[in-house]
Structure formats: C-alpha cells, structure tokens
Amino acid sequence: MATNVKVVGTDLRQVTIKVNPGTYLTEILEQACTKLKVPTDKYLLKHKQRQLDLSQTFRTSGLIPGARLELVVRAKTPTVINIALQLPAPESSLFPPHGRVSEKLPSDFTIWQILRQFESGNASAGKMLNITARGIPQTNNGTQAGSGQLYYEIPNVIIEKRTLSTFVDFQKTLSQLGYNSGGVLMRLSFQKTDRLLSDVMIEIEEYFASEEQRQRAPPSPRPATIQNPPTTQGSAGTDSMDIDEETVSGHRPMTIFSAPSSSTPVAALRPDSEEDYAPDISHAKAHQRLLKSLGENKRLLSDREIEEKAAAEEAKVAAIKSIKVKVRFPDNFSAEWTFGPEDTGASLYSEVRSIMANSSISFRLVLPGARTTIKDDESSKLIKGYRLSANTLVNFTWDDTVPAEIRRQPFLKSSAAGQAQEVVVPEVPEVEVKQGQPSAPVQAPAPKNDGESSGFKKPKWLKGFGKK
C-alpha cells in the first residue's frame, strides 16, 4: 500500500515523497535531494535524532506512514567497509571453503571500482580474476557456432535483495546504496549479452574513463613499504591504502573517534526532572557558609609563601608521567594520543599530520578557553611548557591561507577513518538524595552553644520559618 513521508531540508524547506513498502531509503534520499536541488552524496536521513540505515526498505526501517525525516550533512571523511564478494562456480572453488574473497575499501568507492579491486589480485592472494572483461563464444546446443567472436558477459551484483546489472548501477558508490559502516556481502554472477566484447570494451572506456585513468596513475612516492607492486589496472587504490596504514602504524598508539551522528548534544537529549532544580535546606546551608567565608578578612601571602606555592606547582608538574591529548578536527572526528614529559608541540603536530589525507596543509592547534596556540617546534614541552597537567582537548583550526575547496575535502586518511569508533557516553546512575542531605560531603563548622543542632548559627531570615 502506497503512502508518503515528509523530508525537511537543512534550510527548513519541506518536500513530500511517495513510498511503498519495498522502497529503499536511498531512493527516498535521492528523490528528496532532487526536489530540494541539493547533491545526494552529501546528505543522510535522520528520524527523531536517529540516523537511518539507508540500505533498508521502508517496510524494514520501522518508519510509520507520514513520518517526518530530516536531511543532515554527511561527514566529509569516508568510512571503511569490510566487503565480502561471493564468487560463482568455477571461480568459487579457488577460495575454499566458502568461495568468497574480502577486502576493506572506502565507502566512496563505486561498484565498478570494487570489482576492479577484487580482480586485481590484491584481495585474492595473487589469484587473478576476470570480472569486468569476460567474453564467451556463441554456442549452439553446446557446440561452438558462428564466426568465433566473443560476446560480453556482464557481471550481476546482488546486495541483499537489490540487483545491480548495468553500467549506470556500477557507477553508484556504497554510500549511495546506504552502506556507510560495518560490512556488506556482494553475490556475483554473470549474464551473457548479445553484444560483442570489443564493442563493450569501448563503452566501458566511455563510462569509466576517469576511474581507469586514476587507477592507472602510479602511486606517489612516500616513505612506506608496499607489499604488492602495482601490476594491473585497479591496484593503485589498494596500494595507496596500504601506504596509509603503514604510515599510521609507525607512530604511537592512538584512538580515533567518529563524528557524532546528531547535531544535538547527548546531554540535551536526556530527560530532566523538575525536582532536580528545586532547592532544599542543604543549598541554604551551603549558601550561608559561602557568605561567611567571603566576609572574613584574609591576609595576603608573604614572599616565602608565594615561593613555596610556586615550588609546589613545579613539583606537581614534574610528577606528571603522562597525559592524554585529544584533538578535535573540522569534520568533528577526533583522535587521542598519550604524551610524556619529553614530548613537545612538534610531537603533537607530527601525530596529527600522520593521519591527515593532505599533510602539507598549514594549520594550528589551539587550547580551548585561553586561545593559546601550541607551537610546532621543539622549544616548549607539552606538559611543562603549556602546563598541561590533565587530559586536554585541543582544537584543530585551518590556517587563513587554506582555500575553501581544500577544506571541503576528506580530512582523514581512509585507513585512519576506518579505525574510528563511536564515543560511548557512560550512563550515570540516578542517586536519590533525601531532603536535607547534602549532595557532597562538606566540612561543617564547629557547633556553638546556641541550642541549634545543625552545627551553625541560624540566620535571622531563617529563624522565622516554621513558626505559627
């Protein structure tokens, strides 16, 4: 039964999309972007602050008729997806026991690029596969007939219940099909066509010329060890990923956190009780203690006491053995490293460059609050020079000379983005605080002989309460 959903764009424009139970959410996204005149590859769909799995159909997504969906901007950095390719016979016998090969590839790879990667031999342990250029002679009752020319066998890729069997389908990326995380199983088969192999090869060049040229381009020289030489078309993309992984693994251990799926902070989504903001007697007592301490005369520190305080601060900094520094990037991804007393600002900049897709870009690392910029040199220690005594958050900011088109490019390397994990917000248990019980242990003043059991002198404005 057909129904409809409403999609709200980032500029609050709203469009209505007709759907049926078998409509994929990617199709809803495509129709909405077409009506709103925005690029499809830059947006995702959300429903009530929950990011939708675009690979599902309307029936399996849990949405109700008339649901209100939101169009949100997709993260600029592509994720890495574990792809398994189920091969047909007789190729499946080359890869026992299940007859499939697997590889981790970015979500912005097209289906054609993925097929080229699998037939290059990198994912198949050097066993070459022919997937995209298969030809078969004309046969008649099992015997070869005709002029002996080869006819093209086009690959058919089945992902769940979706079949991709045209060159237009092969130009879609995994992300456009709704796969942005986790893994996916692709089942491969072949279908004979009535077109000559030589003619189809010319058409392939027209459809995928830019991809072929990029794949044939030699990899840029970088200080890494490549296990498999670039030997065939389609292998350059995998080799570049191997280089990235080698570069990242050569540095200190790190933890990469993915960008939040919602623009609303998690703390704002938690329900609050009005009773949490109702003052009780403990708040009045704390307020009176604060007023009393502010009204007392305090002498200034002597020179000796100032020197002792400075010496204590130096000893406190010298006792720090390690700290964790988390750097927040422009695409809201973040990375965390552990640094010691001998590490400098140059050490932090080096770690950040090791996971950047374009490490030649100028940038600054700024401490929050004071807006102090960490310098990219060996002169100042992170702990002693910048007084980083605890776990610290540092903000990544572009240099003013960086153009806008560079800033819109993916920030992290594919290998680094593939290691990203979600930030887990711990659940804070609710503790019931009884009336009159302080929320935290406090040092009560000494009791006085005024007949009060609370341990402090009751102010005049509070003595009248409770009397009739």
XYZ file of C-alpha atoms in Angstrom:
468
model
C 0.000 0.000 0.000
C 1.459 3.322 -1.054
C 1.936 6.120 1.465
C 4.174 9.145 1.828
C 6.809 10.678 4.096
C 7.934 14.257 4.607
C 11.601 15.252 4.270
C 12.818 18.533 5.766
C 15.978 20.057 4.284
C 18.724 21.905 6.125
C 17.123 25.194 5.065
C 13.760 24.028 6.559
C 12.180 23.506 3.139
C 9.849 20.501 3.155
C 9.005 18.017 0.393
C 6.657 15.033 0.266
C 7.903 11.699 -1.108
C 5.581 8.858 -2.147
C 6.775 5.446 -0.922
C 5.662 1.846 -0.826
C 6.817 -0.971 1.486
C 9.592 -2.004 -0.907
C 11.040 1.486 -1.441
C 14.656 1.736 -0.302
C 15.574 4.645 1.938
C 18.290 5.565 -0.559
C 15.555 6.162 -3.114
C 13.765 8.455 -0.658
C 17.012 10.364 -0.171
C 17.586 10.664 -3.929
C 14.054 11.931 -4.607
C 14.223 14.414 -1.734
C 17.597 15.782 -2.868
C 16.313 16.088 -6.427
C 13.289 18.103 -5.313
C 15.389 20.256 -2.978
C 18.069 20.650 -5.688
C 20.976 19.546 -3.481
C 23.653 16.872 -4.180
C 22.671 13.415 -2.972
C 26.179 12.315 -1.976
C 26.472 14.991 0.724
C 23.433 14.158 2.854
C 21.934 11.473 5.095
C 18.492 10.932 6.610
C 17.531 11.077 10.267
C 14.320 10.370 12.135
C 13.913 11.725 15.665
C 17.667 12.247 16.128
C 18.365 8.671 14.891
C 20.429 8.182 11.762
C 18.642 5.841 9.358
C 20.235 2.852 7.675
C 19.765 3.782 4.027
C 20.263 0.180 2.887
C 16.874 -0.810 4.379
C 13.469 -0.649 2.772
C 10.569 1.381 4.145
C 8.998 -1.829 5.475
C 12.070 -2.892 7.487
C 13.105 0.591 8.645
C 10.446 0.874 11.359
C 9.078 4.143 9.970
C 5.380 4.882 10.055
C 3.303 6.435 7.244
C 3.678 10.205 7.197
C 6.985 10.087 9.113
C 8.936 13.337 9.242
C 12.548 12.803 8.158
C 15.431 15.259 8.393
C 18.125 15.870 5.793
C 21.516 16.184 7.538
C 25.002 16.794 6.160
C 27.129 13.690 5.754
C 30.609 13.529 7.325
C 33.283 14.515 4.796
C 35.617 11.647 5.655
C 34.589 8.311 4.046
C 34.406 5.274 6.280
C 35.990 1.901 5.556
C 33.651 -1.045 4.983
C 34.510 -4.735 5.073
C 33.301 -6.113 1.712
C 32.914 -9.844 1.027
C 32.430 -10.995 -2.594
C 30.724 -14.382 -3.081
C 32.072 -15.866 -6.322
C 30.142 -18.194 -8.667
C 31.424 -21.547 -9.893
C 34.033 -22.387 -11.067
C 35.873 -19.388 -9.523
C 34.477 -20.204 -6.076
C 36.485 -23.458 -5.992
C 39.698 -21.404 -5.922
C 38.825 -19.984 -2.494
C 37.737 -22.762 -0.141
C 35.744 -23.308 1.977
C 33.129 -20.628 1.264
C 34.227 -19.465 -2.182
C 34.464 -15.782 -1.314
C 37.118 -13.061 -1.043
C 37.044 -9.983 1.181
C 38.730 -6.607 1.449
C 38.296 -3.321 3.335
C 37.506 -0.419 0.998
C 36.234 3.163 1.450
C 32.506 3.812 1.291
C 33.001 6.306 -1.572
C 34.221 3.549 -3.945
C 31.851 2.749 -6.810
C 30.693 -0.809 -7.501
C 32.901 -0.811 -10.601
C 35.963 0.207 -8.577
C 35.221 -2.540 -6.071
C 35.016 -5.177 -8.811
C 38.298 -3.911 -10.266
C 39.928 -4.134 -6.856
C 38.858 -7.762 -6.428
C 40.084 -8.806 -9.868
C 43.462 -7.088 -9.394
C 44.808 -9.923 -7.239
C 45.430 -7.915 -4.078
C 42.380 -9.209 -2.214
C 42.620 -12.706 -3.702
C 46.167 -13.509 -2.538
C 47.589 -13.047 -6.036
C 44.969 -15.155 -7.812
C 43.840 -13.103 -10.795
C 40.108 -12.930 -11.511
C 38.354 -11.751 -14.655
C 35.160 -9.991 -13.595
C 34.699 -6.927 -15.778
C 36.024 -8.117 -19.179
C 34.629 -11.610 -19.670
C 33.864 -12.937 -23.153
C 32.177 -16.149 -24.262
C 31.845 -17.594 -27.802
C 28.483 -18.117 -29.491
C 27.247 -21.681 -28.948
C 24.511 -23.865 -30.483
C 23.334 -26.909 -28.489
C 26.552 -26.900 -26.503
C 28.880 -26.622 -29.519
C 30.663 -23.519 -30.724
C 28.920 -21.787 -33.602
C 29.133 -18.542 -35.532
C 32.221 -16.592 -36.514
C 34.107 -17.317 -33.286
C 33.734 -13.783 -31.948
C 33.390 -13.308 -28.199
C 30.234 -11.923 -26.635
C 30.311 -9.930 -23.417
C 29.296 -11.453 -20.092
C 28.184 -8.623 -17.809
C 28.579 -9.065 -14.052
C 25.464 -9.087 -11.879
C 25.958 -7.937 -8.291
C 23.294 -8.836 -5.746
C 23.348 -6.948 -2.420
C 20.598 -8.291 -0.166
C 17.527 -8.110 -2.463
C 18.932 -5.469 -4.812
C 20.432 -6.441 -8.196
C 22.953 -4.208 -9.961
C 23.459 -5.233 -13.597
C 24.024 -2.097 -15.694
C 26.897 0.324 -16.114
C 24.708 3.029 -14.597
C 24.259 0.861 -11.485
C 28.010 0.219 -11.318
C 28.653 3.963 -11.040
C 26.904 4.101 -7.653
C 29.022 4.141 -4.523
C 28.488 2.043 -1.419
C 27.475 5.182 0.420
C 24.834 5.988 -2.177
C 23.460 2.471 -1.718
C 23.168 3.131 2.018
C 26.261 1.341 3.306
C 28.331 3.675 5.466
C 29.623 1.346 8.197
C 30.097 -2.309 9.124
C 30.246 -4.924 6.388
C 28.359 -5.992 3.280
C 28.082 -9.240 1.298
C 28.016 -8.969 -2.501
C 26.949 -12.027 -4.528
C 28.431 -12.179 -8.022
C 27.022 -13.872 -11.115
C 27.367 -13.350 -14.857
C 24.821 -12.905 -17.625
C 25.541 -13.364 -21.328
C 24.659 -10.459 -23.619
C 24.176 -10.237 -27.365
C 26.875 -7.591 -27.717
C 30.412 -8.178 -28.918
C 33.144 -7.964 -26.307
C 35.150 -5.495 -28.406
C 32.194 -3.100 -28.634
C 31.505 -3.258 -24.918
C 35.142 -2.511 -24.097
C 34.806 0.782 -25.967
C 31.651 1.588 -24.000
C 33.423 0.769 -20.747
C 36.105 3.281 -21.609
C 33.395 5.925 -22.074
C 31.629 5.139 -18.799
C 34.659 4.693 -16.588
C 37.403 6.709 -18.300
C 38.126 8.919 -15.270
C 38.262 5.932 -12.926
C 40.559 3.990 -15.243
C 42.942 6.936 -15.574
C 43.058 7.432 -11.809
C 43.666 3.729 -11.219
C 46.426 3.603 -13.844
C 48.228 6.586 -12.286
C 51.389 5.496 -10.431
C 51.316 5.882 -6.634
C 53.040 8.950 -5.217
C 56.420 8.236 -3.579
C 56.009 8.076 0.201
C 58.137 6.547 2.957
C 56.364 3.208 3.314
C 56.853 -0.455 2.427
C 54.459 -1.728 -0.239
C 53.989 -5.489 -0.135
C 52.285 -5.845 -3.546
C 53.655 -3.923 -6.589
C 51.123 -2.078 -8.800
C 50.861 -4.620 -11.541
C 47.428 -4.211 -13.068
C 44.738 -1.642 -13.542
C 42.722 -1.086 -10.386
C 45.539 -1.889 -7.953
C 46.646 1.686 -7.299
C 43.731 2.405 -4.978
C 44.550 -0.550 -2.726
C 48.268 0.233 -2.740
C 47.597 3.763 -1.551
C 45.591 2.360 1.344
C 48.483 0.050 2.245
C 50.771 3.074 2.307
C 48.381 4.930 4.593
C 48.164 2.035 7.033
C 51.946 1.683 7.127
C 52.363 5.395 7.805
C 49.789 5.446 10.601
C 51.084 2.294 12.276
C 54.593 3.756 12.510
C 53.516 6.289 15.152
C 52.455 5.991 18.768
C 49.172 4.252 19.637
C 46.085 6.356 19.151
C 42.319 6.200 19.421
C 40.137 7.771 16.724
C 36.550 8.743 17.493
C 33.943 9.161 14.785
C 31.852 12.285 14.381
C 28.616 12.369 16.381
C 25.582 11.219 14.444
C 23.416 14.016 15.844
C 23.910 17.765 15.970
C 22.196 17.830 19.372
C 24.438 17.064 22.393
C 23.641 13.799 24.138
C 23.210 15.618 27.448
C 20.411 17.704 25.935
C 18.502 14.564 24.922
C 18.270 13.204 28.458
C 15.019 13.969 30.270
C 15.356 16.133 33.368
C 13.091 16.198 36.382
C 11.856 19.481 37.765
C 12.729 18.218 41.236
C 16.413 18.304 40.306
C 16.276 22.105 40.300
C 14.216 22.549 43.491
C 16.396 23.989 46.324
C 16.435 22.306 49.730
C 17.952 23.027 53.152
C 21.399 21.837 52.084
C 21.574 24.591 49.472
C 20.676 27.208 52.098
C 23.403 25.905 54.417
C 25.986 25.949 51.628
C 24.995 29.496 50.709
C 25.411 30.679 54.287
C 28.858 29.077 54.548
C 29.908 30.827 51.346
C 28.714 34.211 52.590
C 30.535 33.707 55.872
C 33.837 32.787 54.177
C 33.618 35.783 51.846
C 33.051 38.125 54.758
C 36.160 37.042 56.677
C 39.364 39.049 56.450
C 42.221 37.233 54.721
C 45.829 38.297 54.755
C 47.954 38.313 51.634
C 50.596 35.651 51.098
C 54.142 36.505 52.090
C 57.051 36.246 49.657
C 58.111 32.999 51.251
C 54.634 31.525 50.943
C 54.462 32.611 47.298
C 57.786 30.865 46.612
C 56.609 27.737 48.410
C 53.394 27.738 46.389
C 55.349 28.083 43.121
C 57.699 25.281 44.175
C 54.719 23.070 44.952
C 53.295 23.750 41.487
C 56.612 22.854 39.861
C 56.787 19.644 41.862
C 53.231 18.816 40.832
C 54.067 19.284 37.142
C 57.312 17.299 37.488
C 55.383 14.385 38.986
C 53.174 14.019 35.897
C 54.286 10.979 33.915
C 51.797 11.087 31.051
C 48.716 12.899 29.802
C 46.132 12.240 27.098
C 45.624 14.878 24.411
C 42.528 14.717 22.211
C 42.497 16.777 19.006
C 39.116 17.704 17.522
C 39.131 18.018 13.719
C 36.952 20.198 11.434
C 34.700 17.257 10.432
C 34.030 16.516 14.146
C 36.195 13.412 14.093
C 38.763 13.387 16.899
C 41.926 11.495 17.797
C 43.593 10.880 21.155
C 47.240 10.188 21.964
C 49.280 9.731 25.146
C 52.293 12.035 25.647
C 55.087 12.108 28.216
C 57.226 14.825 29.845
C 59.718 14.926 26.951
C 57.151 15.360 24.183
C 56.897 18.789 22.580
C 54.499 20.715 20.380
C 56.284 19.301 17.340
C 55.447 15.783 18.580
C 51.743 16.598 18.621
C 51.822 18.206 15.162
C 53.659 15.165 13.784
C 50.970 12.802 15.071
C 48.201 14.911 13.561
C 49.924 15.044 10.154
C 50.354 11.262 10.152
C 46.588 10.723 9.820
C 45.719 13.697 7.585
C 44.780 12.957 3.987
C 46.713 16.070 2.914
C 49.571 16.582 5.368
C 51.011 19.587 3.516
C 48.213 21.929 4.618
C 49.008 24.646 7.172
C 47.043 24.521 10.409
C 47.127 25.462 14.089
C 46.382 23.556 17.290
C 44.674 25.790 19.839
C 43.983 25.197 23.517
C 40.361 25.962 24.467
C 39.465 28.840 26.745
C 42.731 30.804 26.759
C 43.066 30.525 22.956
C 46.719 29.655 23.356
C 48.244 28.227 20.177
C 50.624 25.298 20.564
C 53.743 25.964 18.519
C 55.122 23.455 16.048
C 58.657 23.405 17.439
C 60.870 21.571 19.903
C 61.340 24.533 22.263
C 58.327 24.018 24.556
C 57.330 20.816 26.304
C 53.653 19.940 26.243
C 53.436 19.261 29.969
C 55.910 21.739 31.412
C 55.763 24.491 28.783
C 51.974 24.634 28.341
C 51.102 23.424 31.848
C 49.024 20.505 30.595
C 48.533 18.697 33.885
C 45.481 16.609 32.956
C 43.712 15.189 29.925
C 43.345 18.046 27.447
C 41.158 18.810 24.436
C 42.863 20.701 21.589
C 41.027 22.263 18.648
C 42.296 21.979 15.062
C 41.940 25.248 13.119
C 42.811 25.903 9.490
C 45.382 28.491 8.578
C 43.861 31.579 6.971
C 45.657 30.834 3.690
C 43.929 27.463 3.163
C 41.325 27.802 0.359
C 37.728 26.685 0.807
C 37.942 23.831 -1.720
C 40.766 22.247 0.278
C 38.765 22.490 3.484
C 35.853 20.610 1.904
C 37.998 17.582 1.025
C 38.080 14.478 3.275
C 40.249 15.257 6.271
C 41.443 11.832 7.477
C 43.141 9.101 5.511
C 40.917 6.170 4.636
C 42.966 3.835 6.830
C 42.661 6.202 9.791
C 38.939 6.783 9.286
C 38.424 3.011 9.225
C 39.712 2.814 12.806
C 37.155 5.311 14.114
C 34.878 4.230 16.924
C 31.833 5.871 18.420
C 32.119 7.905 21.590
C 30.428 5.943 24.356
C 28.721 8.195 26.882
C 28.609 6.391 30.253
C 25.262 6.090 31.940
C 25.255 7.987 35.219
C 23.191 6.129 37.844
C 20.474 8.138 39.485
C 21.036 8.630 43.218
C 18.126 9.662 45.376
C 19.099 12.487 47.725
C 16.940 12.805 50.801
C 15.638 16.160 51.950
C 18.255 17.962 53.982
C 21.058 15.643 52.897
C 23.953 17.461 51.168
C 24.824 16.301 47.669
C 28.509 16.024 48.601
C 30.349 15.693 51.931
C 31.215 19.104 53.351
C 33.199 20.226 56.350
C 30.709 21.565 58.890
C 31.771 24.309 61.298
C 32.134 23.589 64.987
C 28.849 23.635 66.943
C 28.070 26.589 69.153
C 26.097 26.843 72.356
C 23.025 28.339 70.802
C 20.795 25.296 71.134
C 20.874 24.591 67.391
C 21.510 21.012 66.304
C 22.558 21.882 62.748
C 26.101 22.884 63.804
C 25.925 26.508 62.702
C 24.185 29.691 63.811
C 20.825 30.074 62.133
C 20.464 33.426 60.343
C 17.679 35.770 61.296
C 15.874 35.399 57.952
C 15.666 31.647 58.512
C 14.598 31.631 62.191
C 11.087 32.763 61.417
C 10.349 29.738 59.223
C 8.177 27.090 60.814
C 6.640 29.394 63.488
C 2.917 29.986 63.634
